[in-house]
Amino acid sequence: MIQKKRSVLITGVCTPWGGKLARLLENDPDFNIILGLDYKKPEFPLRKTEFFQVDLHNPLIAELIKTSEVDTVCHLQFMDAYSHSEEIFDLNVMGAQSLLAACAAGEVPRVLFMSDTMVYGGSSRNPCFLEETADFKGQYRHPYVRDRWEVEKLLAKFSREYPEIKTTILRFANILGPDVDTPMRRYLEAPAVPMVFGFDPMFQFTHEEDVVAALYHALKSDAHGVFNVAGQGAMPIGQVLRVGRRVPVPFGAPFLRMSNFFVQKTPVADYIPIETDFLKYTFVGDTTRMKEVLGFKPKFTSKQTVIDFFEHLRILGYIPKRGEIETAPEAHEQLQEYINSMRRINEAIQGLQ
């Protein structure tokens, strides 16, 4: 019996996660149709992926899902907002709502969403390890956390209304890596890092390579439900700063909270990317379901992720900034095409000898 090839739609295909996932699927013979959506054009080549530059409110997405017989919609389009923005809220939350409506109308069998363990919130009532069924106890003052929380509420309602559609949510913990811009990266990049006086909470971390690997693994598997995803172990934030040779600058919690409130309304909002409660209270996710139900094991532990991240920052300091010395964007493809043509010529000559 011939196994039917799979069809997948990826939103946010221009994000680091969407682009790398699409290229993995392009090399996977199990996937026949790969559709990519984003509001901007990709800056990298896509060989098999059919790309459409549309936003998630487009009414034709439901018809695209149905006619292409998409078996999984993988939603990765999300923008971390560090100040209040109606446009970003529309992209993150209202866009997700429109996509879910399209999934229902298109009768897709499964949806896969990328989320964050920060949706649990920072609270003194948090247990040592948060299971996926734990209540959300955060204040959600920061836009990027609030938007994730809003999307998860939409997903919970969607799952109740359409139980026939399998829903998979991967909640990643504090993503770090050389090629991604995340709230945790922005927090740790500065030489002097703010902390809450008298608090040293535990943090989990997920390497960017493990994020793509987990998405690919979840897409290939039949597992559904909610899964915390993080590298093994956890570290106090003070130890993280010592590994990176960062200078901790302790402040009182009321001062940091007030600073967050006012700075979010200014152009320098990027410089306070972490909610104060996360610097006070532990929000470590229980990864038992990740290992036993999803069957995924991250390559990097939390400590290895932190070490690799700071090593990248150290090396980055030695790389000179580009000025007049530039390489043409198409040079790599031209070189590769020339090398391939020379190989064919050499093989033909050898065949005549």
Short mmCIF file of C-alpha atoms in Angstrom, two decimals:
data_model
loop_
_atom_site.label_atom_id
_atom_site.label_comp_id
_atom_site.label_asym_id
_atom_site.label_seq_id
_atom_site.Cartn_x
_atom_site.Cartn_y
_atom_site.Cartn_z
CA MET A 1 0.00 0.00 0.00
CA ILE A 2 1.38 3.39 -1.04
CA GLN A 3 1.51 5.85 1.84
CA LYS A 4 -0.11 9.20 1.07
CA LYS A 5 2.26 12.14 0.96
CA ARG A 6 1.65 14.85 3.56
CA SER A 7 0.64 18.46 3.01
CA VAL A 8 1.62 21.23 5.46
CA LEU A 9 0.98 24.96 5.75
CA ILE A 10 3.48 27.09 7.70
CA THR A 11 2.66 30.64 8.78
CA GLY A 12 5.59 32.92 9.53
CA VAL A 13 7.80 31.15 7.02
CA CYS A 14 10.15 34.18 7.06
CA THR A 15 10.86 33.77 10.78
CA PRO A 16 13.98 31.81 11.80
CA TRP A 17 11.73 28.94 12.90
CA GLY A 18 9.52 28.92 9.81
CA GLY A 19 12.39 29.16 7.34
CA LYS A 20 14.46 26.39 8.91
CA LEU A 21 11.42 24.16 9.34
CA ALA A 22 10.40 24.63 5.70
CA ARG A 23 13.88 23.66 4.52
CA LEU A 24 13.81 20.54 6.68
CA LEU A 25 10.47 19.54 5.18
CA GLU A 26 11.74 20.21 1.66
CA ASN A 27 14.32 17.46 2.21
CA ASP A 28 11.78 15.08 3.75
CA PRO A 29 10.25 12.71 1.15
CA ASP A 30 7.13 12.25 3.33
CA PHE A 31 5.98 15.79 2.54
CA ASN A 32 4.64 16.58 -0.90
CA ILE A 33 2.98 19.99 -0.57
CA ILE A 34 4.60 22.68 1.60
CA LEU A 35 2.81 26.02 1.72
CA GLY A 36 4.34 29.11 3.32
CA LEU A 37 2.59 32.31 4.36
CA ASP A 38 4.05 35.56 5.66
CA TYR A 39 3.46 39.31 5.43
CA LYS A 40 6.95 39.85 3.93
CA LYS A 41 9.11 38.06 1.37
CA PRO A 42 11.72 35.53 2.54
CA GLU A 43 15.38 36.54 2.31
CA PHE A 44 16.46 32.96 1.58
CA PRO A 45 15.67 30.57 -1.29
CA LEU A 46 12.80 28.09 -0.99
CA ARG A 47 13.00 25.15 -3.39
CA LYS A 48 9.73 23.26 -2.93
CA THR A 49 7.75 25.58 -0.69
CA GLU A 50 4.95 27.52 -2.38
CA PHE A 51 5.13 30.98 -0.83
CA PHE A 52 2.31 33.53 -0.60
CA GLN A 53 2.85 37.04 0.74
CA VAL A 54 -0.46 37.54 2.54
CA ASP A 55 -1.61 38.36 6.05
CA LEU A 56 -3.67 35.93 8.11
CA HIS A 57 -6.92 37.82 7.56
CA ASN A 58 -7.02 36.79 3.90
CA PRO A 59 -10.35 34.99 3.27
CA LEU A 60 -8.78 32.62 0.74
CA ILE A 61 -6.66 30.81 3.38
CA ALA A 62 -9.55 28.49 4.27
CA GLU A 63 -9.96 27.54 0.60
CA LEU A 64 -6.18 27.07 0.28
CA ILE A 65 -6.24 24.64 3.22
CA LYS A 66 -9.15 22.67 1.78
CA THR A 67 -8.04 22.46 -1.86
CA SER A 68 -4.44 21.57 -0.92
CA GLU A 69 -5.70 18.92 1.53
CA VAL A 70 -3.47 20.36 4.26
CA ASP A 71 -3.19 17.87 7.14
CA THR A 72 -1.35 20.23 9.56
CA VAL A 73 -1.27 24.01 9.94
CA CYS A 74 1.90 25.05 11.78
CA HIS A 75 1.47 28.58 13.17
CA LEU A 76 4.82 30.30 13.81
CA GLN A 77 3.99 33.89 12.89
CA PHE A 78 4.44 35.97 16.03
CA MET A 79 6.28 39.22 16.70
CA ASP A 80 7.69 39.96 20.17
CA ALA A 81 6.45 43.44 21.10
CA TYR A 82 8.30 45.46 23.73
CA SER A 83 5.93 48.43 23.67
CA HIS A 84 2.22 48.70 23.06
CA SER A 85 1.34 48.50 19.35
CA GLU A 86 -2.08 47.97 17.77
CA GLU A 87 -0.44 46.70 14.56
CA ILE A 88 1.54 44.00 16.37
CA PHE A 89 -1.52 43.02 18.45
CA ASP A 90 -3.45 42.60 15.21
CA LEU A 91 -0.65 40.46 13.77
CA ASN A 92 -0.24 38.28 16.87
CA VAL A 93 -3.72 37.90 18.33
CA MET A 94 -6.29 38.87 15.73
CA GLY A 95 -4.21 37.12 13.07
CA ALA A 96 -4.25 33.91 15.12
CA GLN A 97 -8.01 34.25 15.53
CA SER A 98 -8.49 34.60 11.76
CA LEU A 99 -6.21 31.62 11.14
CA LEU A 100 -8.17 29.42 13.55
CA ALA A 101 -11.38 30.39 11.77
CA ALA A 102 -9.75 29.40 8.46
CA CYS A 103 -8.62 26.08 9.96
CA ALA A 104 -12.19 25.32 11.06
CA ALA A 105 -13.65 26.32 7.69
CA GLY A 106 -10.94 24.40 5.83
CA GLU A 107 -11.53 21.32 8.01
CA VAL A 108 -7.85 20.83 8.73
CA PRO A 109 -7.19 17.71 10.87
CA ARG A 110 -4.49 19.28 13.06
CA VAL A 111 -3.00 22.61 14.15
CA LEU A 112 0.43 23.12 15.72
CA PHE A 113 1.15 26.33 17.65
CA MET A 114 4.36 27.72 19.11
CA SER A 115 4.03 29.28 22.56
CA ASP A 116 6.13 30.20 25.61
CA THR A 117 6.38 29.01 29.23
CA MET A 118 6.06 32.66 30.26
CA VAL A 119 2.30 32.28 29.80
CA TYR A 120 2.26 30.59 33.23
CA GLY A 121 3.28 33.94 34.69
CA GLY A 122 5.64 34.78 37.50
CA SER A 123 3.91 34.18 40.83
CA SER A 124 4.79 33.25 44.41
CA ARG A 125 2.07 30.57 44.10
CA ASN A 126 3.89 28.73 41.31
CA PRO A 127 4.98 25.19 42.21
CA CYS A 128 8.60 24.14 41.71
CA PHE A 129 7.64 22.51 38.40
CA LEU A 130 4.69 23.72 36.36
CA GLU A 131 2.70 21.01 34.61
CA GLU A 132 0.90 21.81 31.38
CA THR A 133 -2.46 21.89 33.21
CA ALA A 134 -1.28 24.57 35.68
CA ASP A 135 -3.31 27.76 36.00
CA PHE A 136 -1.96 30.97 34.50
CA LYS A 137 -1.15 33.33 37.36
CA GLY A 138 0.70 36.19 35.65
CA GLN A 139 -0.04 39.90 35.56
CA TYR A 140 0.83 40.04 31.82
CA ARG A 141 2.02 43.63 31.81
CA HIS A 142 4.50 43.10 28.99
CA PRO A 143 2.94 42.99 25.48
CA TYR A 144 4.82 39.91 24.23
CA VAL A 145 3.63 37.84 27.20
CA ARG A 146 0.11 39.21 27.09
CA ASP A 147 -0.23 38.41 23.36
CA ARG A 148 0.91 34.81 23.93
CA TRP A 149 -1.61 34.52 26.76
CA GLU A 150 -4.40 35.88 24.56
CA VAL A 151 -3.54 33.40 21.79
CA GLU A 152 -3.58 30.49 24.26
CA LYS A 153 -7.07 31.54 25.41
CA LEU A 154 -8.18 31.49 21.77
CA LEU A 155 -6.70 28.02 21.36
CA ALA A 156 -8.45 26.72 24.48
CA LYS A 157 -11.79 27.97 23.15
CA PHE A 158 -11.04 26.55 19.69
CA SER A 159 -10.27 23.10 21.17
CA ARG A 160 -13.59 23.07 23.01
CA GLU A 161 -15.59 24.11 19.95
CA TYR A 162 -13.76 21.82 17.46
CA PRO A 163 -12.69 18.68 19.37
CA GLU A 164 -12.31 16.81 16.07
CA ILE A 165 -9.32 19.03 15.19
CA LYS A 166 -6.20 17.95 17.07
CA THR A 167 -4.36 20.83 18.70
CA THR A 168 -0.66 20.71 19.62
CA ILE A 169 0.95 23.53 21.60
CA LEU A 170 4.69 23.66 22.29
CA ARG A 171 5.58 26.00 25.15
CA PHE A 172 9.28 26.81 24.82
CA ALA A 173 11.32 28.11 27.75
CA ASN A 174 13.57 31.18 27.31
CA ILE A 175 14.95 30.63 23.81
CA LEU A 176 18.59 31.56 23.23
CA GLY A 177 20.84 31.23 20.19
CA PRO A 178 23.16 33.10 17.86
CA ASP A 179 20.61 33.72 15.10
CA VAL A 180 17.44 34.72 16.96
CA ASP A 181 16.21 37.87 18.67
CA THR A 182 14.25 36.92 21.80
CA PRO A 183 13.31 38.72 25.03
CA MET A 184 15.80 36.62 27.00
CA ARG A 185 18.60 37.42 24.56
CA ARG A 186 17.92 41.15 24.89
CA TYR A 187 17.92 40.83 28.66
CA LEU A 188 21.30 39.05 28.78
CA GLU A 189 23.13 41.02 26.07
CA ALA A 190 23.78 44.12 28.17
CA PRO A 191 27.02 44.24 30.23
CA ALA A 192 25.00 45.29 33.31
CA VAL A 193 21.78 43.35 33.88
CA PRO A 194 18.95 44.38 36.24
CA MET A 195 17.81 41.98 38.96
CA VAL A 196 15.30 42.21 41.78
CA PHE A 197 17.01 42.78 45.09
CA GLY A 198 16.82 39.69 47.31
CA PHE A 199 15.58 37.29 44.59
CA ASP A 200 17.42 34.72 42.47
CA PRO A 201 14.80 32.62 40.62
CA MET A 202 15.50 29.47 38.61
CA PHE A 203 15.40 29.67 34.80
CA GLN A 204 15.15 27.05 32.06
CA PHE A 205 16.55 27.62 28.58
CA THR A 206 15.95 26.21 25.10
CA HIS A 207 18.57 26.33 22.37
CA GLU A 208 17.36 27.67 19.01
CA GLU A 209 18.43 24.41 17.32
CA ASP A 210 16.20 22.46 19.69
CA VAL A 211 13.27 24.75 18.88
CA VAL A 212 13.40 23.82 15.20
CA ALA A 213 14.06 20.15 16.05
CA ALA A 214 11.07 20.05 18.41
CA LEU A 215 8.76 21.65 15.83
CA TYR A 216 9.91 19.17 13.19
CA HIS A 217 9.52 16.25 15.60
CA ALA A 218 6.02 17.36 16.64
CA LEU A 219 5.02 17.82 13.01
CA LYS A 220 6.16 14.28 12.19
CA SER A 221 4.50 12.72 15.23
CA ASP A 222 0.83 12.17 16.03
CA ALA A 223 1.12 13.58 19.54
CA HIS A 224 -1.33 16.31 20.46
CA GLY A 225 -1.97 18.39 23.54
CA VAL A 226 0.25 20.86 25.39
CA PHE A 227 3.98 20.26 25.95
CA ASN A 228 6.59 22.22 27.87
CA VAL A 229 9.86 22.18 25.90
CA ALA A 230 13.20 23.05 27.54
CA GLY A 231 16.73 21.80 27.93
CA GLN A 232 17.42 19.57 30.89
CA GLY A 233 18.02 21.30 34.21
CA ALA A 234 17.57 24.87 35.42
CA MET A 235 19.89 27.62 36.66
CA PRO A 236 19.51 30.55 39.07
CA ILE A 237 19.62 33.78 37.12
CA GLY A 238 22.58 34.91 39.23
CA GLN A 239 24.58 31.90 38.04
CA VAL A 240 23.59 32.67 34.44
CA LEU A 241 25.02 36.17 34.80
CA ARG A 242 28.24 34.80 36.28
CA VAL A 243 28.66 32.42 33.33
CA GLY A 244 28.29 35.38 30.96
CA ARG A 245 30.43 37.67 33.11
CA ARG A 246 27.54 40.09 33.37
CA VAL A 247 27.29 42.61 36.19
CA PRO A 248 24.06 42.16 38.18
CA VAL A 249 22.43 45.45 39.17
CA PRO A 250 19.87 44.86 41.94
CA PHE A 251 16.80 47.10 42.17
CA GLY A 252 13.73 47.02 44.32
CA ALA A 253 10.77 45.32 42.66
CA PRO A 254 8.51 48.44 42.85
CA PHE A 255 11.17 50.53 41.10
CA LEU A 256 11.62 47.99 38.27
CA ARG A 257 7.87 47.58 37.86
CA MET A 258 7.37 51.33 37.67
CA SER A 259 10.26 51.63 35.19
CA ASN A 260 8.69 48.95 33.00
CA PHE A 261 5.38 50.81 33.03
CA PHE A 262 6.84 54.12 31.91
CA VAL A 263 9.56 52.83 29.56
CA GLN A 264 7.07 50.73 27.56
CA LYS A 265 5.47 53.99 26.47
CA THR A 266 8.76 55.36 25.08
CA PRO A 267 11.06 54.42 22.13
CA VAL A 268 13.55 52.77 24.55
CA ALA A 269 11.11 50.02 25.55
CA ASP A 270 13.46 47.35 24.14
CA TYR A 271 15.86 47.85 27.02
CA ILE A 272 13.54 46.37 29.67
CA PRO A 273 12.42 43.17 27.93
CA ILE A 274 11.56 41.02 30.99
CA GLU A 275 8.60 41.40 33.33
CA THR A 276 9.62 42.12 36.92
CA ASP A 277 7.71 39.10 38.28
CA PHE A 278 9.88 36.74 36.22
CA LEU A 279 12.93 38.13 38.04
CA LYS A 280 11.30 37.35 41.38
CA TYR A 281 9.49 34.03 41.01
CA THR A 282 10.38 30.71 39.41
CA PHE A 283 8.36 29.53 36.38
CA VAL A 284 10.07 26.22 35.55
CA GLY A 285 8.03 23.90 33.34
CA ASP A 286 7.72 20.17 33.95
CA THR A 287 9.07 18.44 30.82
CA THR A 288 7.82 14.92 31.60
CA ARG A 289 5.21 15.00 28.83
CA MET A 290 7.83 16.25 26.37
CA LYS A 291 9.95 13.18 27.03
CA GLU A 292 7.30 10.50 27.58
CA VAL A 293 4.40 11.52 25.32
CA LEU A 294 5.96 13.68 22.61
CA GLY A 295 9.12 11.55 22.67
CA PHE A 296 11.47 14.48 22.20
CA LYS A 297 14.85 14.99 23.91
CA PRO A 298 16.63 18.33 23.42
CA LYS A 299 20.23 18.19 22.28
CA PHE A 300 21.32 21.03 24.61
CA THR A 301 20.82 21.25 28.37
CA SER A 302 19.88 24.60 29.88
CA LYS A 303 23.46 25.15 31.01
CA GLN A 304 24.91 24.21 27.62
CA THR A 305 22.49 26.63 25.96
CA VAL A 306 23.66 29.48 28.19
CA ILE A 307 27.36 28.67 27.65
CA ASP A 308 26.91 28.43 23.87
CA PHE A 309 25.02 31.74 23.79
CA PHE A 310 27.63 33.70 25.72
CA GLU A 311 30.45 32.12 23.69
CA HIS A 312 28.72 33.36 20.54
CA LEU A 313 28.49 36.88 22.00
CA ARG A 314 32.19 36.76 22.90
CA ILE A 315 33.21 35.78 19.36
CA LEU A 316 30.80 38.33 17.90
CA GLY A 317 32.83 41.06 19.60
CA TYR A 318 35.84 40.21 17.39
CA ILE A 319 33.95 40.45 14.10
CA PRO A 320 34.51 43.86 12.46
CA LYS A 321 31.58 45.86 11.22
CA ARG A 322 31.17 45.90 7.46
CA GLY A 323 31.91 49.18 5.73
CA GLU A 324 32.81 49.47 2.06
CA ILE A 325 33.80 45.81 1.76
CA GLU A 326 30.66 44.04 0.64
CA THR A 327 29.69 40.85 -1.15
CA ALA A 328 26.97 40.83 -3.78
CA PRO A 329 23.84 39.01 -2.48
CA GLU A 330 23.75 36.73 -5.54
CA ALA A 331 27.49 35.88 -5.37
CA HIS A 332 27.00 32.63 -3.43
CA GLU A 333 24.54 31.23 -5.98
CA GLN A 334 26.79 32.32 -8.88
CA LEU A 335 29.80 30.60 -7.31
CA GLN A 336 27.82 27.44 -6.68
CA GLU A 337 26.51 27.39 -10.25
CA TYR A 338 30.00 27.87 -11.67
CA ILE A 339 31.47 25.12 -9.46
CA ASN A 340 28.69 22.71 -10.49
CA SER A 341 29.29 23.45 -14.18
CA MET A 342 33.05 22.85 -13.78
CA ARG A 343 32.34 19.54 -12.05
CA ARG A 344 30.17 18.43 -14.98
CA ILE A 345 32.89 19.44 -17.46
CA ASN A 346 35.56 17.56 -15.50
CA GLU A 347 33.37 14.45 -15.25
CA ALA A 348 32.72 14.57 -19.01
CA ILE A 349 36.47 14.86 -19.75
CA GLN A 350 37.25 11.95 -17.44
CA GLY A 351 34.58 9.88 -19.17
CA LEU A 352 36.29 10.41 -22.56
CA GLN A 353 39.72 9.36 -21.31
#
